[in-house]
CSV table of C-alpha atoms and ligand atoms in Angstrom, one decimal:
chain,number,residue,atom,x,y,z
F,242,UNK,CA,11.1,-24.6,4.8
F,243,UNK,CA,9.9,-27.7,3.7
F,244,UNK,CA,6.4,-26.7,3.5
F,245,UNK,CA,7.1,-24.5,1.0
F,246,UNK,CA,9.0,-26.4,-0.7
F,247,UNK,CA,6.4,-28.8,-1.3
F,248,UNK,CA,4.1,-26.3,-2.0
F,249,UNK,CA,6.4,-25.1,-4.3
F,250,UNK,CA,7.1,-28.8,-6.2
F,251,UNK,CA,3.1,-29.4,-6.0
F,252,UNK,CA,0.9,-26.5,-7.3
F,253,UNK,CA,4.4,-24.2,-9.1
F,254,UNK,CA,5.5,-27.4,-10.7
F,255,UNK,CA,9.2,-25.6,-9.3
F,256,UNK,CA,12.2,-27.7,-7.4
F,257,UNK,CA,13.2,-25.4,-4.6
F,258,UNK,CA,16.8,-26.3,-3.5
F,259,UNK,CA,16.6,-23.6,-1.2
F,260,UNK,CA,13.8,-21.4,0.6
F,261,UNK,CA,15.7,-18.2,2.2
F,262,UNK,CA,14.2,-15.7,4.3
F,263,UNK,CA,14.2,-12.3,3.4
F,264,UNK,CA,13.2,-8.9,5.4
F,265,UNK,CA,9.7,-8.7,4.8
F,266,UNK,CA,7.5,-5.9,4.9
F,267,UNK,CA,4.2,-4.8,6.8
F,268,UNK,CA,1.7,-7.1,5.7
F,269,UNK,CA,3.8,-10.6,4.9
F,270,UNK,CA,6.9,-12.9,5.1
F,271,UNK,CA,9.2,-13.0,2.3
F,272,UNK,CA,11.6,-15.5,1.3
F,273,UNK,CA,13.7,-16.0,-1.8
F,274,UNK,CA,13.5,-18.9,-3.5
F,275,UNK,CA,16.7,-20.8,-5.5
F,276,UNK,CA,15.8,-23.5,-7.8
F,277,UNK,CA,18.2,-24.7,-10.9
F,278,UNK,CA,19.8,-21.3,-12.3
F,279,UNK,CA,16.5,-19.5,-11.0
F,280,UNK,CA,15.3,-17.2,-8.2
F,281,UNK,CA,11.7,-16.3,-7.2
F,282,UNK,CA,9.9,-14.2,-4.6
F,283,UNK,CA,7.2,-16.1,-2.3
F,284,UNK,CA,5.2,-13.9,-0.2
F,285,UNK,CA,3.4,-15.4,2.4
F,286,UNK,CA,0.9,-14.0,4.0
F,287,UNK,CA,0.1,-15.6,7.8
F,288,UNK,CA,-3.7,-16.6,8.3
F,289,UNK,CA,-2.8,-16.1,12.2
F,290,UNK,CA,-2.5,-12.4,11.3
F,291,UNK,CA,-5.8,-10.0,11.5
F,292,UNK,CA,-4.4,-8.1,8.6
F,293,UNK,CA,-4.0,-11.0,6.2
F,294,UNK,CA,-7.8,-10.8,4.7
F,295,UNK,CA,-7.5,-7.2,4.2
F,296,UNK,CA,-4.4,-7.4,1.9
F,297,UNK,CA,-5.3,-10.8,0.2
F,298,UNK,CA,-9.3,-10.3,-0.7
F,299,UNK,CA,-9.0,-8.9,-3.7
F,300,UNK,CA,-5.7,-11.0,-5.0
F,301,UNK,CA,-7.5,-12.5,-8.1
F,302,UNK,CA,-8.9,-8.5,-9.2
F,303,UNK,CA,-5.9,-6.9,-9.5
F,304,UNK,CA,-3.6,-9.6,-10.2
F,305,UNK,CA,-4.6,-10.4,-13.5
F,306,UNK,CA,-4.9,-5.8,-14.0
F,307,UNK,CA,-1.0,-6.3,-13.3
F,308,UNK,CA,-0.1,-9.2,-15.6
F,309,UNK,CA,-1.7,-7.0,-18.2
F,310,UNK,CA,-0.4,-3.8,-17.5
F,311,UNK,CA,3.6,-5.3,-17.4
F,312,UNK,CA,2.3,-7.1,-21.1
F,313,UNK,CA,0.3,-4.6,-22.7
F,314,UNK,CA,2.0,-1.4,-21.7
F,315,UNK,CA,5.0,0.5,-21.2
F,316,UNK,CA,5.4,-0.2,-17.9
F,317,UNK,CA,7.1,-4.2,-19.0
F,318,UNK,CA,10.0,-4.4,-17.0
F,319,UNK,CA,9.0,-1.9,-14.0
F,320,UNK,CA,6.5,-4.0,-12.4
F,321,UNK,CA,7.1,-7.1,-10.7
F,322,UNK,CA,6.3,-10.1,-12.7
F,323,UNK,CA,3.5,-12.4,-10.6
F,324,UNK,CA,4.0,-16.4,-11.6
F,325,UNK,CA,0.3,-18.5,-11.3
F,326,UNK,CA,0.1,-22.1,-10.3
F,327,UNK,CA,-0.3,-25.2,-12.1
F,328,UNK,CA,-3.8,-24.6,-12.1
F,329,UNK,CA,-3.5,-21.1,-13.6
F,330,UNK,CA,-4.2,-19.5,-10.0
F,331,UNK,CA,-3.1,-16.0,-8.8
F,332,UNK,CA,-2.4,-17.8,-5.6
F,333,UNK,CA,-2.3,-20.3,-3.4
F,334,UNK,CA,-4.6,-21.1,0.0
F,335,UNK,CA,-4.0,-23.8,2.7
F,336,UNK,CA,-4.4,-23.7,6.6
F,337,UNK,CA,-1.4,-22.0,8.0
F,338,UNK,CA,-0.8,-19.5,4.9
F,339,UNK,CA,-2.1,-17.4,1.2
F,340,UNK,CA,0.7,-17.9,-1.2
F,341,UNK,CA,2.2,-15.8,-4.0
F,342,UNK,CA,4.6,-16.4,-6.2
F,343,UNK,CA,6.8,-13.8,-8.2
F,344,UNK,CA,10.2,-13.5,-10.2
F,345,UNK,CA,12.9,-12.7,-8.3
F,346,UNK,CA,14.2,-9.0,-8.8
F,347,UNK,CA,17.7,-8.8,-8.7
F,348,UNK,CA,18.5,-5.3,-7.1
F,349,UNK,CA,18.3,-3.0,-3.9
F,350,UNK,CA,15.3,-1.8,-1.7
F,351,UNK,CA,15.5,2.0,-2.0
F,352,UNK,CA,13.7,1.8,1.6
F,353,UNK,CA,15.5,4.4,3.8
F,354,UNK,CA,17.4,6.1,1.6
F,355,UNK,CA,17.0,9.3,-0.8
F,356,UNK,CA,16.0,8.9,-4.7
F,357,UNK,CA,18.2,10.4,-7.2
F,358,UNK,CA,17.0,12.5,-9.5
F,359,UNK,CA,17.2,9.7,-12.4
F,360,UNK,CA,15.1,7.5,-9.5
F,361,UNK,CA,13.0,10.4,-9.0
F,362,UNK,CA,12.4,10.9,-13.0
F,363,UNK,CA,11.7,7.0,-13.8
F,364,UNK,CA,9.4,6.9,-10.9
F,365,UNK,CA,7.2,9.7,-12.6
F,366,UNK,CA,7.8,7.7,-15.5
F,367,UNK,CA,5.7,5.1,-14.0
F,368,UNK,CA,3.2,7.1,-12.3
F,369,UNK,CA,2.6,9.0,-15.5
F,370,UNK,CA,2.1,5.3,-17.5
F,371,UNK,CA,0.0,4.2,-14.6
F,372,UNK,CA,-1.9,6.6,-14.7
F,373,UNK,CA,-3.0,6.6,-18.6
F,374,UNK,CA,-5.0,3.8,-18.1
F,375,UNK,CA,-8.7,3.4,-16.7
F,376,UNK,CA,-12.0,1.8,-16.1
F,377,UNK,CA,-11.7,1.1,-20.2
F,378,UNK,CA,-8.7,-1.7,-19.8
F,379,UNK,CA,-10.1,-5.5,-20.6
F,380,UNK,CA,-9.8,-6.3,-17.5
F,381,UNK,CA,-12.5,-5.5,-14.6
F,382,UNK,CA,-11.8,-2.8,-12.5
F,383,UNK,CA,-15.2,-3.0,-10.6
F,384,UNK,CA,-13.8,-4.3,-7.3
F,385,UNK,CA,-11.0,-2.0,-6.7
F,386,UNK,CA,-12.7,0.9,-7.7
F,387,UNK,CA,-12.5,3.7,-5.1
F,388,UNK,CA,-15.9,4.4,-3.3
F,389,UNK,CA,-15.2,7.2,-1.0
F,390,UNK,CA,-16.1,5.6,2.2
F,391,UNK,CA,-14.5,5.4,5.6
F,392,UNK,CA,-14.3,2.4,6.9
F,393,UNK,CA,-12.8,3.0,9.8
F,394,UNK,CA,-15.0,6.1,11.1
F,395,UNK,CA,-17.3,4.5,13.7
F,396,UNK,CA,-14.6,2.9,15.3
F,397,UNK,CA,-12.6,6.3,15.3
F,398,UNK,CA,-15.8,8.3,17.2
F,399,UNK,CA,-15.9,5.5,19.4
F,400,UNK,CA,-12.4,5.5,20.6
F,401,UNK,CA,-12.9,9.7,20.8
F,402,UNK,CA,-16.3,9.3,22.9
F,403,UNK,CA,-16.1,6.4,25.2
F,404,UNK,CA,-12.7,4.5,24.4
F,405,UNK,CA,-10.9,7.6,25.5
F,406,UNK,CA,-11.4,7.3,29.3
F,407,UNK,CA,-9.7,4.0,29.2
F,408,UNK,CA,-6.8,5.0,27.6
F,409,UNK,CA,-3.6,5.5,30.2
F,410,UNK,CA,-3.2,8.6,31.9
F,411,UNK,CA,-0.1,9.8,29.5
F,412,UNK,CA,-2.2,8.6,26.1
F,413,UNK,CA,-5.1,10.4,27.6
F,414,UNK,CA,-3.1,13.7,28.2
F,415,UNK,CA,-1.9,13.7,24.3
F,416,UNK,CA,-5.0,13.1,23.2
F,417,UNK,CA,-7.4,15.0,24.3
F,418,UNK,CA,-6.6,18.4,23.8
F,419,UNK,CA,-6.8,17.3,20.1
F,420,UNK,CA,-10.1,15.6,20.6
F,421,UNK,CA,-12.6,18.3,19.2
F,422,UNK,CA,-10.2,19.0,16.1
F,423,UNK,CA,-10.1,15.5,15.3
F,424,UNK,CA,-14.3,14.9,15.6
F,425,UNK,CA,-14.1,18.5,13.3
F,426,UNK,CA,-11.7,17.0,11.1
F,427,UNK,CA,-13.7,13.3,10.7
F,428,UNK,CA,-16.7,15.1,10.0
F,429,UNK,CA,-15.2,17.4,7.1
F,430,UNK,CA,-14.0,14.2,5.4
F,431,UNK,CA,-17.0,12.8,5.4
F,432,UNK,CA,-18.5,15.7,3.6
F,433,UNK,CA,-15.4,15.8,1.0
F,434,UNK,CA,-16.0,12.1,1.0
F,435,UNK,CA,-20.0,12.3,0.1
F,436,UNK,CA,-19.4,15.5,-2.5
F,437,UNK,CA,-16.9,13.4,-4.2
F,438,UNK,CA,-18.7,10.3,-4.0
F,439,UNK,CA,-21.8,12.7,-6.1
F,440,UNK,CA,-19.5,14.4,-8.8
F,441,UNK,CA,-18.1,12.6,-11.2
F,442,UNK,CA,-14.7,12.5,-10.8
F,443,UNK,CA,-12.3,11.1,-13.1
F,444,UNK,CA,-10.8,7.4,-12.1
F,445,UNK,CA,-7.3,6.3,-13.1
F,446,UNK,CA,-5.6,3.1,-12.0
F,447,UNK,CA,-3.6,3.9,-9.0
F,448,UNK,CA,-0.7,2.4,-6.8
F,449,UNK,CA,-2.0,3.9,-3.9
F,450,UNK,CA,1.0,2.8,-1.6
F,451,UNK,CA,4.1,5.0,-3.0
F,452,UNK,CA,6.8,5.2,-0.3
F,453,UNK,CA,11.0,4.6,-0.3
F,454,UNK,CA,10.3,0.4,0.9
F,455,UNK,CA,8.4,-0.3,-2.2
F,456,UNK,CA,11.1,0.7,-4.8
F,457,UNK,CA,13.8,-1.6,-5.7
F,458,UNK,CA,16.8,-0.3,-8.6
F,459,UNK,CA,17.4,-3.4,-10.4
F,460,UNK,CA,20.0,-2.1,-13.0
F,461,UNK,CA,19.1,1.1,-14.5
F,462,UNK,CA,15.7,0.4,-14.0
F,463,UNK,CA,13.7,1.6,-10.9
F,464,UNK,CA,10.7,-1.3,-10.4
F,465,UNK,CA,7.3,-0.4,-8.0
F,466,UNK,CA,6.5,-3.0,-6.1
F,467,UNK,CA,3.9,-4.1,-3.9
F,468,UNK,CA,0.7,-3.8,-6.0
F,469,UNK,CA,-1.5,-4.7,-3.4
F,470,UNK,CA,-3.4,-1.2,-2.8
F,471,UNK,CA,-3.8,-1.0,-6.8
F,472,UNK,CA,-7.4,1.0,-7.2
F,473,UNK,CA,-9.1,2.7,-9.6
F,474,UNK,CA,-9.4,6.3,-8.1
F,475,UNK,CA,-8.6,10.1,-8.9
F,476,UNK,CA,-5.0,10.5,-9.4
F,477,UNK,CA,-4.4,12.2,-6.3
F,478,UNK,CA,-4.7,8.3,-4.4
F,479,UNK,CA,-1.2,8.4,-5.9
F,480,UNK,CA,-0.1,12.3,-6.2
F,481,UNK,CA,-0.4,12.9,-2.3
F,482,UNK,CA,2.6,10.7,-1.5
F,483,UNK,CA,4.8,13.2,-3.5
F,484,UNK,CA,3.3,16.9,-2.8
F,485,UNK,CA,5.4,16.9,0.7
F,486,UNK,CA,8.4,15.8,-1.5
F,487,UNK,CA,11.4,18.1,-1.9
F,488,UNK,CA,11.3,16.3,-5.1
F,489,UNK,CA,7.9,17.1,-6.2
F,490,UNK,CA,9.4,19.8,-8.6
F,491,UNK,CA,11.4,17.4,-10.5
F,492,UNK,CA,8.8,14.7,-10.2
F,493,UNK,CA,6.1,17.0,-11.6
F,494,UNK,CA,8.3,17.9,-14.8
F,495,UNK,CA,8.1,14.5,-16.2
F,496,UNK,CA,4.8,13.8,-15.3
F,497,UNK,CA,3.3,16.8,-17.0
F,498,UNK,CA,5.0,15.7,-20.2
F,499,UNK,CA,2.4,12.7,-20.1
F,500,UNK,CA,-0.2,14.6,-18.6
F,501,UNK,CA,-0.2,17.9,-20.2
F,502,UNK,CA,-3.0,19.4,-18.9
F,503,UNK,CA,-2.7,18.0,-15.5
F,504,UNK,CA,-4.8,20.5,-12.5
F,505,UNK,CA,-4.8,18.9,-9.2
F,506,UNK,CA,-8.1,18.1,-7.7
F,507,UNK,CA,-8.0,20.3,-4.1
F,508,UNK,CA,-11.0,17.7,-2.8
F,509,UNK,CA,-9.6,14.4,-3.8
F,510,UNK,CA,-6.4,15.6,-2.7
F,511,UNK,CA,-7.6,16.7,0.7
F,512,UNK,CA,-9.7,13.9,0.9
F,513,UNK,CA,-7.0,11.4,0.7
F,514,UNK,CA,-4.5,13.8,3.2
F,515,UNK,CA,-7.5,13.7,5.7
F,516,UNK,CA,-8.5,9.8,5.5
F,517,UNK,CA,-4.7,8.8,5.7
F,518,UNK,CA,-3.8,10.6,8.7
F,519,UNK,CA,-7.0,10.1,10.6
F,520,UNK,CA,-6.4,6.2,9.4
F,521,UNK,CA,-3.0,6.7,11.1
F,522,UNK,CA,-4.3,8.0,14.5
F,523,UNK,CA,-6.8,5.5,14.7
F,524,UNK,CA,-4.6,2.6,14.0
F,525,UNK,CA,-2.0,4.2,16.4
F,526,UNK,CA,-4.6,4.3,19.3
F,527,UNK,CA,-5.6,1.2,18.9
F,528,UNK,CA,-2.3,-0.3,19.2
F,529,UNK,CA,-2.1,1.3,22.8
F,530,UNK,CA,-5.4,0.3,23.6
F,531,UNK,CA,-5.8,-3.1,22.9
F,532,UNK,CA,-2.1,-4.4,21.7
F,533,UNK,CA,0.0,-6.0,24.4
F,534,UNK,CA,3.2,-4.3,23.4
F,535,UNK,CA,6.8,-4.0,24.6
F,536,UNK,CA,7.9,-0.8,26.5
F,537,UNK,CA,10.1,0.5,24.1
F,538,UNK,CA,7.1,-0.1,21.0
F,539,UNK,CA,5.0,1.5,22.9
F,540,UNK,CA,7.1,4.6,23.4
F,541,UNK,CA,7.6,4.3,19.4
F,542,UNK,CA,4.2,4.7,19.3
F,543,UNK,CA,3.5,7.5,21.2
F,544,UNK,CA,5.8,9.7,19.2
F,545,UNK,CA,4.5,8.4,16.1
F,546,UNK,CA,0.8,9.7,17.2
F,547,UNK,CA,2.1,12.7,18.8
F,548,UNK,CA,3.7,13.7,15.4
F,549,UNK,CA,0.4,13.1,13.7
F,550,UNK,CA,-1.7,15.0,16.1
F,551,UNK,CA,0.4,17.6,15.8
F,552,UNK,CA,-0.1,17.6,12.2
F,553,UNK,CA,-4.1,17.3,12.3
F,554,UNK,CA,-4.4,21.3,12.8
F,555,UNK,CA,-2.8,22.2,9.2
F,556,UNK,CA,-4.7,20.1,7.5
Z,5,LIG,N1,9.9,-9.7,-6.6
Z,5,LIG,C1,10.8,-9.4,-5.7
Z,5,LIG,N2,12.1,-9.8,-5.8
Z,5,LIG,C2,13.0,-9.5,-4.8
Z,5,LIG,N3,12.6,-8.8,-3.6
Z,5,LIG,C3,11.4,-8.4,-3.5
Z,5,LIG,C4,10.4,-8.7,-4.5
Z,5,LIG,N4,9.2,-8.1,-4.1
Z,5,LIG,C5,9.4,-7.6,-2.9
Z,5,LIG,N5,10.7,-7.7,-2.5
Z,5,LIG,C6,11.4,-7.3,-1.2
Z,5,LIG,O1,10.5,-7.6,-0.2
Z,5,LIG,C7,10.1,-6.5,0.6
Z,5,LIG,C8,8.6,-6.7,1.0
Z,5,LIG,O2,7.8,-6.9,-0.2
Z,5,LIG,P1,6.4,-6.1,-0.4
Z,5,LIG,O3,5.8,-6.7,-1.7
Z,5,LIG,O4,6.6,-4.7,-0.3
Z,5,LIG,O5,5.6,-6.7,0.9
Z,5,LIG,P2,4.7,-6.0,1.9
Z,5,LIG,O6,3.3,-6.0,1.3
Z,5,LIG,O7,4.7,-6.9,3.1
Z,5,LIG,O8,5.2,-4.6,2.2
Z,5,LIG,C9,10.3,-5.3,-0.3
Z,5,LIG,O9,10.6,-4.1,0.4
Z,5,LIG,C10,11.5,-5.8,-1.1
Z,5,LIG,O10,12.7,-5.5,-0.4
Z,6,LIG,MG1,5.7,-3.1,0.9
């Protein structure tokens, strides 16, 4: 803990008396930090993990979108609040690690459990303010605005095509009586991907990460955290976390009050349905291709991917 410590002392100008570690979540380690009469939230973000460049690349875009939005709008006091270093940087960078620093938020991770209906109703709250706001804020949206492409498609044929004969005999089995659906459903999102990328869909700024593990209730206020994915993009980035909700009546009441004239998009709906779950099977596969893993994560695994496949068909 003493690294961050110092890390803390030189470039947040902050005396850490103690670093604690706290449950982290997919993409970094957490700590909380106590230093006189204050607490503060370091992420860390290991440069031994592939992910890491993925979720820290666009750190200085979106950053300074979020300082803004928790200054300039009503969404002050439902956003985490991200501190810079001494020399006004959204983060810090040495060998072993990306840094960021944040207030500590005093409250629960919703994570496994249900929202209430209050939850569910402030949540919309935010989605609804989120959502008010475009390519027009003073701030640049250019690098985080949503281009429609798949980045992950060549890899995804390839694994169908040729990585599929090296896959065990029990992967092998599940997959491929959904092979021919899933090359059918690839290529339909990459026509829904190259119509929308032609029309000239409207663009909102959007969370694009909406689940249970990125909600924390910190009094009476419900706070979305975890602005990582933040993009500029139709609505429906955010919307189809919530259409398989048993809550999405109650949800769609107080949105509508903010968005009156609200009509889904079908397309960018599907479109983001499609890319997620193909995203899914993709990253699944290669976890039991290439990952060494343990038994019992492996098994995990191949009920996660055999609940997607299953799913591919009704799409
Ligand atoms: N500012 C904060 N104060 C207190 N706890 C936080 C704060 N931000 C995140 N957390 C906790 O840490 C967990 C992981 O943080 P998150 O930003 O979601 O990281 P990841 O990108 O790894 O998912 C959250 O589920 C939450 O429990
Ligand atoms: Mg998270």
């Amino acid at each position: 803990m003493d690294h961050f410590k110092t890390i803390l002392r030189h470039h947040y100008d902050r005396d850490a008396a103690d670093v604690i570690p706290q449950q982290g979540g997919w993409s970094a380690l957490a700590y909380k930090v106590i230093s006189d009469q204050h607490s503060y939230f370091l992420k860390v973000y290991e440069k031994s993990r592939a992910s890491t460049p993925k979720w820290t690349a666009l750190i200085d875009k979106y950053v300074p979108i979020i300082q803004w939005l928790s200054c300039q709008t009503g969404l002050q006091g439902k956003l985490p609040v991200p501190l810079l270093t001494r020399n006004a940087a959204y983060k810090h960078e040495d060998d072993m690690g990306i840094y960021q620093l944040f207030e500590y938020i005093e409250g629960k991770t919703i994570g496994s459990q249900a929202l209430s209906t209050m939850q569910v109703r402030q949540l919309a709250e935010i989605i609804a303010q989120l959502h008010l706001y475009g390519e027009e804020v003073p701030i640049s949206t250019a690098a985080i605005k949503e281009d429609f492409r798949i980045p992950f498609a060549e890899q995804f044929r390839e694994m169908l095509n040729e990585d599929i004969h090296r896959l065990p005999d029990d992967v092998s089995e599940i997959v491929k009586p959904f092979a021919s659906i899933l090359a059918t459903r690839m290529n339909d999102l990459e026509m829904i991907a190259e119509e929308l990328r032609g029309s000239e869909v409207e663009m909102k700024l959007c969370h694009t990460d909406i689940h249970n593990w990125n909600l924390m209730q910190s009094g009476q206020q419900l706070i979305l955290i975890d602005w990582e994915g933040l993009k500029l993009a139709p609505v429906e980035a955010d919307l189809m976390f919530l259409v398989d909700q048993p809550f999405l009546e109650e949800f769609m009441a107080t949105y509508l009050k903010t968005h009156t004239n609200y009509v889904v998009n079908r397309q960018a709906l599907k479109f983001y349905q499609i890319r997620r779950r193909l995203e899914d099977i993709c990253e699944l596969l290669e976890q039991l291709l290439f990952d060494e893993q343990e038994e019992e994560d492996r098994v995990g695994t191949i009920r996660h991917l055999k609940g997607e496949l299953s799913k591919v068909e009704g799409d």
